[in-house]
Short mmCIF file of C-alpha atoms and ligand atoms in Angstrom, two decimals:
data_model
loop_
_atom_site.label_atom_id
_atom_site.label_comp_id
_atom_site.label_asym_id
_atom_site.label_seq_id
_atom_site.Cartn_x
_atom_site.Cartn_y
_atom_site.Cartn_z
CA MET A 1 50.00 -24.06 50.00
CA THR A 2 52.97 -25.10 52.11
CA PRO A 3 53.96 -28.79 52.42
CA GLU A 4 52.71 -28.61 56.04
CA GLU A 5 49.31 -27.26 54.97
CA LEU A 6 49.05 -29.97 52.33
CA ALA A 7 50.08 -32.64 54.85
CA ALA A 8 47.32 -31.43 57.17
CA VAL A 9 44.74 -32.36 54.49
CA GLY A 10 46.48 -35.59 53.55
CA LEU A 11 48.32 -34.53 50.38
CA ARG A 12 51.86 -34.26 49.05
CA TYR A 13 52.79 -32.28 45.95
CA ASP A 14 56.15 -32.27 44.15
CA VAL A 15 57.28 -30.76 40.88
CA GLU A 16 60.38 -32.24 39.29
CA GLY A 17 61.23 -30.76 35.92
CA VAL A 18 58.18 -31.11 33.69
CA VAL A 19 56.42 -33.66 35.93
CA ALA A 20 54.16 -32.74 38.85
CA THR A 21 53.08 -35.45 41.27
CA VAL A 22 50.12 -35.25 43.61
CA THR A 23 50.02 -37.99 46.24
CA LEU A 24 47.03 -38.76 48.45
CA ASP A 25 48.78 -39.44 51.72
CA ARG A 26 46.35 -40.93 54.24
CA PRO A 27 47.35 -44.59 53.91
CA GLU A 28 45.96 -45.43 57.35
CA VAL A 29 42.43 -44.84 55.95
CA ARG A 30 43.31 -46.04 52.43
CA ASN A 31 43.55 -42.41 51.24
CA ALA A 32 39.97 -41.55 52.07
CA GLN A 33 39.06 -38.12 50.66
CA THR A 34 37.60 -35.02 52.31
CA PRO A 35 36.29 -31.66 51.07
CA ARG A 36 39.42 -30.00 52.48
CA MET A 37 41.50 -32.31 50.34
CA TRP A 38 39.42 -31.37 47.27
CA SER A 39 39.89 -27.63 47.97
CA ALA A 40 43.63 -28.20 48.23
CA LEU A 41 43.60 -30.19 44.98
CA ALA A 42 41.84 -27.28 43.27
CA GLU A 43 44.48 -24.90 44.64
CA ILE A 44 47.24 -27.15 43.33
CA GLY A 45 45.48 -27.06 39.95
CA ASP A 46 45.57 -23.25 39.99
CA THR A 47 49.31 -23.16 40.60
CA VAL A 48 50.71 -25.89 38.33
CA PRO A 49 53.66 -24.23 36.55
CA ASP A 50 53.20 -23.56 32.82
CA ASP A 51 56.07 -25.81 31.80
CA VAL A 52 54.64 -28.90 33.52
CA ARG A 53 53.74 -31.49 30.87
CA VAL A 54 52.57 -34.44 32.98
CA VAL A 55 50.61 -34.50 36.25
CA VAL A 56 50.69 -37.81 38.10
CA VAL A 57 47.98 -38.52 40.70
CA ARG A 58 48.66 -41.41 43.05
CA GLY A 59 47.96 -42.83 46.46
CA GLU A 60 50.36 -43.77 49.23
CA GLY A 61 50.22 -47.35 50.52
CA ARG A 62 47.98 -50.26 49.64
CA SER A 63 45.20 -48.47 47.79
CA PHE A 64 44.75 -45.55 45.43
CA SER A 65 41.73 -44.25 47.38
CA SER A 66 38.83 -45.69 49.36
CA GLY A 67 36.64 -42.71 48.36
CA LEU A 68 34.85 -40.27 50.56
CA ASP A 69 35.90 -40.39 54.21
CA ARG A 70 33.04 -42.31 55.78
CA VAL A 71 33.10 -40.03 58.81
CA LEU A 72 31.44 -37.46 56.53
CA LEU A 73 28.52 -39.81 55.94
CA ASP A 74 28.07 -40.45 59.67
CA LEU A 75 25.36 -38.33 61.28
CA ALA A 76 26.67 -38.91 64.80
CA LYS A 77 30.24 -37.90 63.96
CA SER A 78 29.92 -35.03 61.49
CA ALA A 79 26.49 -33.36 61.69
CA ASP A 80 28.19 -30.07 62.65
CA ASP A 81 30.74 -30.18 59.85
CA PRO A 82 29.37 -27.77 57.19
CA GLU A 83 31.09 -29.73 54.43
CA SER A 84 30.00 -33.21 55.47
CA VAL A 85 27.38 -34.97 53.38
CA VAL A 86 25.01 -35.13 56.32
CA GLY A 87 25.70 -31.42 57.03
CA LEU A 88 24.59 -30.63 53.48
CA LEU A 89 21.25 -32.45 53.69
CA THR A 90 19.27 -29.62 55.24
CA ARG A 91 20.66 -26.72 53.22
CA SER A 92 18.97 -24.95 50.31
CA ALA A 93 19.37 -26.39 46.82
CA GLU A 94 21.44 -23.35 45.86
CA GLU A 95 23.83 -23.78 48.79
CA ILE A 96 24.21 -27.50 48.11
CA SER A 97 24.90 -26.84 44.43
CA GLU A 98 27.51 -24.16 45.24
CA THR A 99 29.24 -26.48 47.71
CA ILE A 100 29.36 -29.43 45.31
CA ASP A 101 30.57 -27.08 42.57
CA ARG A 102 33.54 -26.25 44.84
CA PHE A 103 34.16 -29.95 45.53
CA GLN A 104 34.14 -30.70 41.79
CA LYS A 105 36.88 -28.13 41.10
CA GLY A 106 39.28 -30.48 42.90
CA PHE A 107 38.75 -32.87 39.99
CA THR A 108 38.15 -30.79 36.84
CA TRP A 109 41.59 -29.13 36.71
CA LEU A 110 43.08 -32.48 35.67
CA ARG A 111 41.49 -32.02 32.21
CA ASP A 112 43.58 -28.87 31.56
CA PRO A 113 45.12 -29.27 28.06
CA ARG A 114 48.41 -27.80 29.29
CA PHE A 115 49.41 -31.23 30.61
CA VAL A 116 48.53 -34.92 30.38
CA SER A 117 47.26 -36.33 33.69
CA ILE A 118 47.90 -39.92 34.74
CA ALA A 119 46.23 -41.75 37.62
CA VAL A 120 48.41 -44.51 39.01
CA VAL A 121 45.97 -46.97 40.55
CA GLN A 122 46.89 -49.82 42.88
CA GLY A 123 44.49 -51.57 45.23
CA HIS A 124 41.08 -49.97 45.64
CA ALA A 125 39.66 -47.00 43.73
CA ILE A 126 36.20 -46.65 45.25
CA GLY A 127 33.58 -43.93 44.80
CA ALA A 128 35.41 -40.59 44.89
CA GLY A 129 38.61 -42.61 44.32
CA PHE A 130 37.21 -44.08 41.10
CA GLN A 131 36.05 -40.60 40.05
CA LEU A 132 39.49 -39.10 40.75
CA ALA A 133 41.05 -41.77 38.54
CA LEU A 134 38.44 -41.00 35.86
CA SER A 135 39.32 -37.29 36.03
CA CYS A 136 42.77 -38.09 34.70
CA ASP A 137 43.48 -38.52 31.01
CA LEU A 138 45.20 -41.88 31.43
CA ARG A 139 45.06 -44.68 33.98
CA LEU A 140 48.10 -46.78 34.72
CA VAL A 141 46.77 -49.72 36.69
CA ALA A 142 48.44 -52.36 38.85
CA ASP A 143 47.19 -55.92 38.49
CA ASP A 144 45.64 -55.78 41.99
CA ALA A 145 43.47 -52.74 41.19
CA LEU A 146 39.75 -52.85 42.00
CA PHE A 147 37.41 -50.07 40.85
CA ALA A 148 33.89 -49.64 42.24
CA MET A 149 31.34 -46.82 41.89
CA LYS A 150 29.87 -47.29 45.33
CA GLU A 151 27.65 -44.18 45.39
CA PRO A 152 24.38 -45.75 44.14
CA ALA A 153 24.74 -48.52 46.76
CA LEU A 154 24.86 -45.73 49.36
CA GLY A 155 21.82 -43.96 47.93
CA LEU A 156 23.81 -41.26 46.13
CA VAL A 157 24.95 -40.46 42.60
CA PRO A 158 28.55 -40.07 41.45
CA ASP A 159 28.80 -36.24 41.50
CA LEU A 160 32.53 -35.62 41.50
CA THR A 161 32.70 -35.31 37.70
CA GLY A 162 33.17 -39.04 37.02
CA THR A 163 30.02 -39.79 35.02
CA LYS A 164 31.06 -38.06 31.78
CA PRO A 165 34.52 -39.63 31.47
CA LEU A 166 33.10 -43.02 32.47
CA VAL A 167 30.59 -42.89 29.59
CA GLU A 168 33.26 -41.61 27.22
CA VAL A 169 35.67 -44.34 28.20
CA VAL A 170 33.46 -47.45 28.48
CA GLY A 171 30.23 -46.40 26.70
CA TYR A 172 26.79 -45.62 28.13
CA SER A 173 25.48 -49.14 28.66
CA ARG A 174 28.58 -50.47 30.46
CA ALA A 175 28.84 -47.24 32.50
CA LEU A 176 25.24 -47.64 33.66
CA GLU A 177 25.77 -51.29 34.56
CA ILE A 178 28.97 -50.52 36.53
CA CYS A 179 27.29 -47.67 38.44
CA ALA A 180 23.85 -49.19 38.98
CA THR A 181 25.29 -52.42 40.37
CA SER A 182 28.22 -50.75 42.21
CA ARG A 183 30.15 -53.89 41.34
CA VAL A 184 33.91 -54.29 41.37
CA VAL A 185 35.87 -53.98 38.12
CA GLY A 186 39.26 -55.66 38.31
CA ALA A 187 42.43 -54.74 36.43
CA ALA A 188 42.03 -57.28 33.60
CA GLU A 189 38.48 -56.13 32.86
CA ALA A 190 39.56 -52.48 33.20
CA LEU A 191 42.08 -53.06 30.41
CA GLU A 192 39.57 -54.92 28.27
CA ILE A 193 36.93 -52.15 28.46
CA GLY A 194 39.40 -49.28 28.03
CA LEU A 195 39.25 -48.02 31.60
CA ALA A 196 42.94 -48.83 32.04
CA ASN A 197 45.42 -47.70 29.42
CA VAL A 198 48.18 -49.92 30.79
CA VAL A 199 48.15 -52.76 33.34
CA CYS A 200 51.31 -54.07 34.94
CA ALA A 201 52.41 -56.08 37.96
CA ARG A 202 52.33 -53.99 41.09
CA SER A 203 56.10 -54.41 41.47
CA GLU A 204 56.55 -52.84 38.02
CA LEU A 205 54.42 -49.76 38.60
CA GLU A 206 57.33 -47.32 39.02
CA ALA A 207 59.24 -48.54 35.97
CA THR A 208 56.09 -48.54 33.84
CA LEU A 209 55.25 -45.01 34.99
CA THR A 210 58.76 -43.82 34.13
CA ASP A 211 58.42 -45.32 30.63
CA LEU A 212 54.98 -43.79 30.11
CA VAL A 213 56.09 -40.33 31.26
CA GLY A 214 59.18 -40.64 29.04
CA ALA A 215 57.06 -41.51 26.00
CA LEU A 216 54.59 -38.69 26.66
CA THR A 217 57.31 -36.07 27.07
CA ALA A 218 59.30 -37.25 24.04
CA SER A 219 56.71 -35.66 21.72
CA VAL A 220 56.71 -31.90 21.09
CA ALA A 221 55.08 -30.10 24.04
CA GLY A 222 52.99 -27.62 22.01
CA ALA A 223 51.73 -30.37 19.69
CA VAL A 224 50.63 -32.57 22.61
CA ARG A 225 48.80 -29.63 24.22
CA GLU A 226 46.96 -28.73 21.03
CA THR A 227 46.11 -32.40 20.42
CA LYS A 228 44.69 -32.87 23.92
CA ALA A 229 42.56 -29.76 23.46
CA LEU A 230 41.28 -31.14 20.14
CA LEU A 231 40.49 -34.59 21.51
CA ILE A 232 38.97 -33.53 24.80
CA GLY A 233 36.48 -31.27 23.03
CA ALA A 234 35.81 -33.60 20.08
CA SER A 235 32.69 -35.37 21.33
CA ALA A 236 30.91 -32.07 22.01
CA ARG A 237 31.56 -30.70 18.49
CA THR A 238 30.15 -31.45 15.07
CA LEU A 239 32.52 -32.72 12.38
CA GLU A 240 32.37 -29.29 10.74
CA GLU A 241 33.38 -27.57 13.98
CA GLN A 242 36.01 -30.15 14.78
CA ARG A 243 37.74 -29.87 11.40
CA ARG A 244 37.79 -26.08 11.79
CA PHE A 245 39.42 -26.52 15.22
CA GLU A 246 41.98 -28.88 13.62
CA ARG A 247 42.84 -26.30 10.95
CA GLU A 248 43.18 -23.51 13.50
CA ALA A 249 45.39 -25.63 15.76
CA GLN A 250 47.57 -26.64 12.82
CA ILE A 251 48.05 -23.03 11.79
CA ARG A 252 49.28 -22.27 15.33
CA ARG A 253 51.65 -25.26 15.07
CA PHE A 254 52.95 -24.08 11.66
CA ARG A 255 53.52 -20.60 13.08
CA GLU A 256 55.42 -21.96 16.06
CA LEU A 257 57.50 -24.36 13.98
CA ALA A 258 58.28 -21.64 11.44
CA ALA A 259 59.39 -19.33 14.23
CA LEU A 260 61.77 -22.06 15.43
CA THR A 261 63.19 -22.74 11.94
CA PRO A 262 66.35 -20.71 11.25
CA GLY A 263 66.02 -18.41 8.23
CA SER A 264 62.23 -18.55 8.09
N1 CAA B 1 36.67 -43.56 55.07
C1 CAA B 1 37.24 -43.62 56.29
N2 CAA B 1 38.02 -44.64 56.71
C2 CAA B 1 38.23 -45.65 55.83
C3 CAA B 1 37.69 -45.65 54.55
C4 CAA B 1 36.87 -44.54 54.16
N3 CAA B 1 36.32 -44.44 52.95
N4 CAA B 1 38.08 -46.79 53.92
C5 CAA B 1 38.84 -47.47 54.78
N5 CAA B 1 38.94 -46.78 55.95
C6 CAA B 1 39.68 -47.18 57.15
C7 CAA B 1 39.07 -48.39 57.82
O1 CAA B 1 38.03 -47.98 58.68
C8 CAA B 1 40.26 -48.97 58.53
O2 CAA B 1 40.47 -48.23 59.71
P1 CAA B 1 41.00 -48.99 61.06
O3 CAA B 1 42.36 -49.49 60.70
O4 CAA B 1 41.01 -47.88 62.08
O5 CAA B 1 40.00 -50.07 61.32
C9 CAA B 1 41.40 -48.68 57.58
O6 CAA B 1 40.96 -47.62 56.73
C10 CAA B 1 41.77 -49.85 56.71
O7 CAA B 1 40.57 -50.30 56.10
P2 CAA B 1 40.30 -51.86 55.85
O8 CAA B 1 40.83 -52.67 56.99
O9 CAA B 1 38.87 -52.01 55.50
O10 CAA B 1 41.27 -52.08 54.59
P3 CAA B 1 41.13 -53.10 53.40
O11 CAA B 1 42.33 -52.88 52.55
O12 CAA B 1 40.83 -54.47 53.88
O13 CAA B 1 39.80 -52.61 52.59
C11 CAA B 1 38.45 -51.00 51.44
C12 CAA B 1 39.85 -51.42 51.89
C13 CAA B 1 37.87 -52.03 50.48
C14 CAA B 1 38.64 -49.66 50.74
C15 CAA B 1 37.47 -50.89 52.62
O14 CAA B 1 38.11 -50.20 53.66
C16 CAA B 1 36.18 -50.18 52.30
O15 CAA B 1 35.26 -50.77 51.75
N6 CAA B 1 36.13 -48.86 52.61
C17 CAA B 1 34.92 -48.05 52.44
C18 CAA B 1 34.74 -47.64 51.00
C19 CAA B 1 33.57 -46.71 50.83
O16 CAA B 1 32.42 -47.07 51.08
N7 CAA B 1 33.85 -45.46 50.39
C20 CAA B 1 32.85 -44.44 50.14
C21 CAA B 1 32.42 -44.54 48.68
S1 CAA B 1 31.23 -43.33 48.18
C22 CAA B 1 32.15 -41.98 47.69
O17 CAA B 1 33.33 -42.00 47.70
C23 CAA B 1 31.56 -40.73 47.14
C24 CAA B 1 30.37 -40.15 47.68
O18 CAA B 1 30.04 -39.04 47.28
C25 CAA B 1 29.52 -40.78 48.68
#
């Protein structure tokens, strides 16, 4: 997609060396999200260059993201929009499922083992904004960050792929409590429960991000990729399967290292 096409859906995308940055760029509505934005995110995911090692997802302005654009929940304003939530209500179960499946692809690409994804969260991360942050491997969080899974308060479930990482990160019981109450989780609590990997003052966000990206890219690229693939699949495998995956990954590492060693 061209920068103009991305701008039209409220996104910016830059690749600098081994770091790709996706910026939600609708600060006037606190980076509210739309299905068109999710389709564009999925397209970005399909075209990330192979040598990219870190993908940064961030929001322009005061907040990371205020979640779904509320226009899409408003019957009067968006009943004719085929991708609005109200537009979906009357469709067949199959059509609804296909549509949400497309929406979810805007989020799932961030788990690709080729790179480590980092959400940089300042201000609010609500609903779809919280789920976008959860789709990333790491969360770098400013001290003013406020997370809230607002969907149950609106009569909906979190369906943009956030429930699995939330359980994996904070555990089932805490995940249920956070979702069922739709309460706000601040930065200090986010750090305490493992939702945030790093918390810093808002004024130090850029410097902290630079340090984190530097540390992640200092390790050997192929080893980080293999390790992410091992870890991301670990909870779905038995110990027997997982140790086989470890052996197979290590053999690939040995082969690559041997190929790089002169005289081998
Ligand atoms: N959609 C559309 N516009 C939004 C928006 C949203 N989600 N969130 C904020 N805006 C707009 C406001 O209407 C306001 O517009 P005007 O300047 O024209 O009045 C502007 O952004 C600034 O908003 P605030 O003045 O409220 O800014 P704030 O910093 O004081 O508060 C906020 C920020 C806490 C995010 C608050 O705006 C808010 O609660 N927003 C709604 C959050 C929400 O309910 N999101 C949907 C969650 S559910 C979901 O995402 C997934 C799903 O599937 C349903």
